[in-house]
Amino acid sequence: MQIDSTMISIIEDICTNGSLSILELESKYNFTKRQLRYCIEKIDEYLMSEGFNLIVNDSEGFFAINHERCNELMGKISSIKVKNYYFSKEERIRLIILFIISKEEELSLQHFISALKVSKNTILNDIKAAQQKAFRG
């Protein structure tokens, strides 16, 4: 199960604050209701796969995670940040630029695929975005 930096941040925010409203999450992460719902579904899938309770959406529009297990969950997330972290698009673009600038050998698509753990098409799109970003300034 893949979990990205935004999902980790949402879990951390909910654990830290006890609960957060839909509006607070939409505003903080600049999400639409649909984007937030999708992200919460992905977080729920991750939590279930790791044996944690699902995020609860109460009738008043607040999200919460079982508070007793938040410390355990935060420890698990800390290890994910090190082991199984998946870079966001912006992070991948910055890393591609860094790889190219600091290259010591010829770089191939396979180098990027292996280092960033994404598909060939994703890398090709990210390289195009990196070129645009580099030439924009």
PDB file of C-alpha atoms in Angstrom:
ATOM      1  CA  MET A   1       0.000   0.000   0.000  1.00  0.00           C
ATOM      2  CA  GLN A   2       1.432   3.346  -1.022  1.00  0.00           C
ATOM      3  CA  ILE A   3       1.147   6.346   1.232  1.00  0.00           C
ATOM      4  CA  ASP A   4       2.358   9.793   0.244  1.00  0.00           C
ATOM      5  CA  SER A   5       3.414  12.925   2.112  1.00  0.00           C
ATOM      6  CA  THR A   6      -0.054  14.503   1.990  1.00  0.00           C
ATOM      7  CA  MET A   7      -1.665  11.410   3.455  1.00  0.00           C
ATOM      8  CA  ILE A   8       0.973  11.257   6.190  1.00  0.00           C
ATOM      9  CA  SER A   9       0.422  14.929   6.954  1.00  0.00           C
ATOM     10  CA  ILE A  10      -3.366  14.466   7.213  1.00  0.00           C
ATOM     11  CA  ILE A  11      -2.933  11.506   9.588  1.00  0.00           C
ATOM     12  CA  GLU A  12      -0.493  13.532  11.715  1.00  0.00           C
ATOM     13  CA  ASP A  13      -2.880  16.512  11.800  1.00  0.00           C
ATOM     14  CA  ILE A  14      -5.863  14.398  12.831  1.00  0.00           C
ATOM     15  CA  CYS A  15      -3.845  12.599  15.544  1.00  0.00           C
ATOM     16  CA  THR A  16      -2.353  15.844  16.845  1.00  0.00           C
ATOM     17  CA  ASN A  17      -5.645  17.750  16.942  1.00  0.00           C
ATOM     18  CA  GLY A  18      -7.895  14.887  18.002  1.00  0.00           C
ATOM     19  CA  SER A  19     -10.257  15.606  15.133  1.00  0.00           C
ATOM     20  CA  LEU A  20     -10.525  17.992  12.202  1.00  0.00           C
ATOM     21  CA  SER A  21     -13.516  19.176  10.236  1.00  0.00           C
ATOM     22  CA  ILE A  22     -13.980  18.570   6.545  1.00  0.00           C
ATOM     23  CA  LEU A  23     -13.747  22.321   5.953  1.00  0.00           C
ATOM     24  CA  GLU A  24     -10.471  22.604   7.893  1.00  0.00           C
ATOM     25  CA  LEU A  25      -8.899  19.798   5.865  1.00  0.00           C
ATOM     26  CA  GLU A  26     -10.197  21.164   2.549  1.00  0.00           C
ATOM     27  CA  SER A  27      -8.807  24.588   3.370  1.00  0.00           C
ATOM     28  CA  LYS A  28      -5.441  23.454   4.726  1.00  0.00           C
ATOM     29  CA  TYR A  29      -4.690  21.079   1.839  1.00  0.00           C
ATOM     30  CA  ASN A  30      -6.470  23.075  -0.867  1.00  0.00           C
ATOM     31  CA  PHE A  31      -8.681  20.080  -1.718  1.00  0.00           C
ATOM     32  CA  THR A  32     -12.157  19.871  -3.164  1.00  0.00           C
ATOM     33  CA  LYS A  33     -14.663  17.703  -1.298  1.00  0.00           C
ATOM     34  CA  ARG A  34     -14.127  14.949  -3.858  1.00  0.00           C
ATOM     35  CA  GLN A  35     -10.308  15.102  -3.568  1.00  0.00           C
ATOM     36  CA  LEU A  36     -10.535  14.993   0.225  1.00  0.00           C
ATOM     37  CA  ARG A  37     -12.967  12.057   0.141  1.00  0.00           C
ATOM     38  CA  TYR A  38     -10.601  10.150  -2.184  1.00  0.00           C
ATOM     39  CA  CYS A  39      -7.594  10.886   0.038  1.00  0.00           C
ATOM     40  CA  ILE A  40      -9.474   9.810   3.185  1.00  0.00           C
ATOM     41  CA  GLU A  41     -10.509   6.569   1.434  1.00  0.00           C
ATOM     42  CA  LYS A  42      -6.838   5.877   0.612  1.00  0.00           C
ATOM     43  CA  ILE A  43      -5.840   6.637   4.210  1.00  0.00           C
ATOM     44  CA  ASP A  44      -8.578   4.273   5.445  1.00  0.00           C
ATOM     45  CA  GLU A  45      -7.262   1.519   3.148  1.00  0.00           C
ATOM     46  CA  TYR A  46      -3.764   2.051   4.521  1.00  0.00           C
ATOM     47  CA  LEU A  47      -4.961   2.058   8.144  1.00  0.00           C
ATOM     48  CA  MET A  48      -6.939  -1.167   7.605  1.00  0.00           C
ATOM     49  CA  SER A  49      -3.929  -2.858   5.988  1.00  0.00           C
ATOM     50  CA  GLU A  50      -1.848  -1.943   9.047  1.00  0.00           C
ATOM     51  CA  GLY A  51      -4.476  -3.123  11.557  1.00  0.00           C
ATOM     52  CA  PHE A  52      -5.648   0.294  12.721  1.00  0.00           C
ATOM     53  CA  ASN A  53      -9.188   1.588  13.083  1.00  0.00           C
ATOM     54  CA  LEU A  54     -10.619   3.548  10.226  1.00  0.00           C
ATOM     55  CA  ILE A  55     -10.942   7.288  10.239  1.00  0.00           C
ATOM     56  CA  VAL A  56     -14.372   8.166  11.611  1.00  0.00           C
ATOM     57  CA  ASN A  57     -16.497  10.775   9.880  1.00  0.00           C
ATOM     58  CA  ASP A  58     -19.100  11.753  12.439  1.00  0.00           C
ATOM     59  CA  SER A  59     -22.458  13.271  11.577  1.00  0.00           C
ATOM     60  CA  GLU A  60     -21.123  16.800  12.124  1.00  0.00           C
ATOM     61  CA  GLY A  61     -18.416  16.449   9.464  1.00  0.00           C
ATOM     62  CA  PHE A  62     -15.367  15.789  11.650  1.00  0.00           C
ATOM     63  CA  PHE A  63     -12.665  13.196  11.015  1.00  0.00           C
ATOM     64  CA  ALA A  64     -11.003  11.403  13.925  1.00  0.00           C
ATOM     65  CA  ILE A  65      -8.719   8.414  14.497  1.00  0.00           C
ATOM     66  CA  ASN A  66      -8.904   6.186  17.582  1.00  0.00           C
ATOM     67  CA  HIS A  67      -6.945   8.350  20.021  1.00  0.00           C
ATOM     68  CA  GLU A  68      -5.555   5.454  22.098  1.00  0.00           C
ATOM     69  CA  ARG A  69      -3.699   4.108  19.074  1.00  0.00           C
ATOM     70  CA  CYS A  70      -2.454   7.438  17.678  1.00  0.00           C
ATOM     71  CA  ASN A  71       0.985   7.113  19.328  1.00  0.00           C
ATOM     72  CA  GLU A  72       1.424   3.646  17.839  1.00  0.00           C
ATOM     73  CA  LEU A  73       0.255   4.938  14.459  1.00  0.00           C
ATOM     74  CA  MET A  74       2.637   7.914  14.623  1.00  0.00           C
ATOM     75  CA  GLY A  75       5.538   5.532  15.309  1.00  0.00           C
ATOM     76  CA  LYS A  76       4.523   3.453  12.309  1.00  0.00           C
ATOM     77  CA  ILE A  77       4.351   6.575  10.145  1.00  0.00           C
ATOM     78  CA  SER A  78       7.843   7.605  11.271  1.00  0.00           C
ATOM     79  CA  SER A  79       9.213   4.315   9.981  1.00  0.00           C
ATOM     80  CA  ILE A  80       7.304   4.750   6.705  1.00  0.00           C
ATOM     81  CA  LYS A  81       8.899   8.141   6.191  1.00  0.00           C
ATOM     82  CA  VAL A  82      12.244   6.397   6.160  1.00  0.00           C
ATOM     83  CA  LYS A  83      11.427   3.064   4.480  1.00  0.00           C
ATOM     84  CA  ASN A  84       8.426   3.212   2.180  1.00  0.00           C
ATOM     85  CA  TYR A  85       8.026   6.868   1.436  1.00  0.00           C
ATOM     86  CA  TYR A  86       6.630   7.763  -1.981  1.00  0.00           C
ATOM     87  CA  PHE A  87       7.611  11.160  -3.295  1.00  0.00           C
ATOM     88  CA  SER A  88       4.997  13.665  -4.385  1.00  0.00           C
ATOM     89  CA  LYS A  89       5.100  14.984  -7.951  1.00  0.00           C
ATOM     90  CA  GLU A  90       6.808  18.205  -6.845  1.00  0.00           C
ATOM     91  CA  GLU A  91       9.394  16.272  -4.819  1.00  0.00           C
ATOM     92  CA  ARG A  92      10.099  13.984  -7.788  1.00  0.00           C
ATOM     93  CA  ILE A  93      10.578  16.977 -10.088  1.00  0.00           C
ATOM     94  CA  ARG A  94      13.041  18.561  -7.672  1.00  0.00           C
ATOM     95  CA  LEU A  95      14.910  15.279  -7.274  1.00  0.00           C
ATOM     96  CA  ILE A  96      15.120  14.800 -11.047  1.00  0.00           C
ATOM     97  CA  ILE A  97      16.661  18.259 -11.376  1.00  0.00           C
ATOM     98  CA  LEU A  98      19.066  17.451  -8.532  1.00  0.00           C
ATOM     99  CA  PHE A  99      20.028  14.096 -10.098  1.00  0.00           C
ATOM    100  CA  ILE A 100      20.740  15.755 -13.433  1.00  0.00           C
ATOM    101  CA  ILE A 101      22.759  18.608 -11.928  1.00  0.00           C
ATOM    102  CA  SER A 102      24.857  16.328  -9.732  1.00  0.00           C
ATOM    103  CA  LYS A 103      25.186  13.363 -12.091  1.00  0.00           C
ATOM    104  CA  GLU A 104      28.453  11.476 -12.044  1.00  0.00           C
ATOM    105  CA  GLU A 105      27.435   9.008 -14.735  1.00  0.00           C
ATOM    106  CA  GLU A 106      24.974   8.785 -17.598  1.00  0.00           C
ATOM    107  CA  LEU A 107      21.419   8.655 -16.330  1.00  0.00           C
ATOM    108  CA  SER A 108      18.764   6.467 -17.897  1.00  0.00           C
ATOM    109  CA  LEU A 109      15.043   6.200 -17.345  1.00  0.00           C
ATOM    110  CA  GLN A 110      15.757   3.086 -15.312  1.00  0.00           C
ATOM    111  CA  HIS A 111      17.855   5.129 -12.854  1.00  0.00           C
ATOM    112  CA  PHE A 112      14.888   7.429 -12.224  1.00  0.00           C
ATOM    113  CA  ILE A 113      12.339   4.591 -12.094  1.00  0.00           C
ATOM    114  CA  SER A 114      14.423   2.725  -9.536  1.00  0.00           C
ATOM    115  CA  ALA A 115      15.280   5.731  -7.377  1.00  0.00           C
ATOM    116  CA  LEU A 116      11.815   7.290  -7.341  1.00  0.00           C
ATOM    117  CA  LYS A 117       9.735   4.068  -7.378  1.00  0.00           C
ATOM    118  CA  VAL A 118       7.322   5.143 -10.117  1.00  0.00           C
ATOM    119  CA  SER A 119       6.405   3.993 -13.608  1.00  0.00           C
ATOM    120  CA  LYS A 120       8.110   4.897 -16.863  1.00  0.00           C
ATOM    121  CA  ASN A 121       5.211   7.138 -17.934  1.00  0.00           C
ATOM    122  CA  THR A 122       5.278   8.981 -14.617  1.00  0.00           C
ATOM    123  CA  ILE A 123       9.025   9.575 -14.982  1.00  0.00           C
ATOM    124  CA  LEU A 124       8.593  10.829 -18.548  1.00  0.00           C
ATOM    125  CA  ASN A 125       5.905  13.282 -17.410  1.00  0.00           C
ATOM    126  CA  ASP A 126       8.035  14.378 -14.454  1.00  0.00           C
ATOM    127  CA  ILE A 127      11.078  14.935 -16.701  1.00  0.00           C
ATOM    128  CA  LYS A 128       8.977  17.172 -18.961  1.00  0.00           C
ATOM    129  CA  ALA A 129       7.778  19.103 -15.916  1.00  0.00           C
ATOM    130  CA  ALA A 130      11.372  19.360 -14.626  1.00  0.00           C
ATOM    131  CA  GLN A 131      12.502  20.778 -17.984  1.00  0.00           C
ATOM    132  CA  GLN A 132       9.741  23.378 -17.878  1.00  0.00           C
ATOM    133  CA  LYS A 133      10.594  24.276 -14.290  1.00  0.00           C
ATOM    134  CA  ALA A 134      14.324  24.527 -15.043  1.00  0.00           C
ATOM    135  CA  PHE A 135      13.840  26.785 -18.045  1.00  0.00           C
ATOM    136  CA  ARG A 136      11.229  28.939 -16.295  1.00  0.00           C
ATOM    137  CA  GLY A 137      13.662  29.877 -13.606  1.00  0.00           C
TER     138      GLY A 137
END
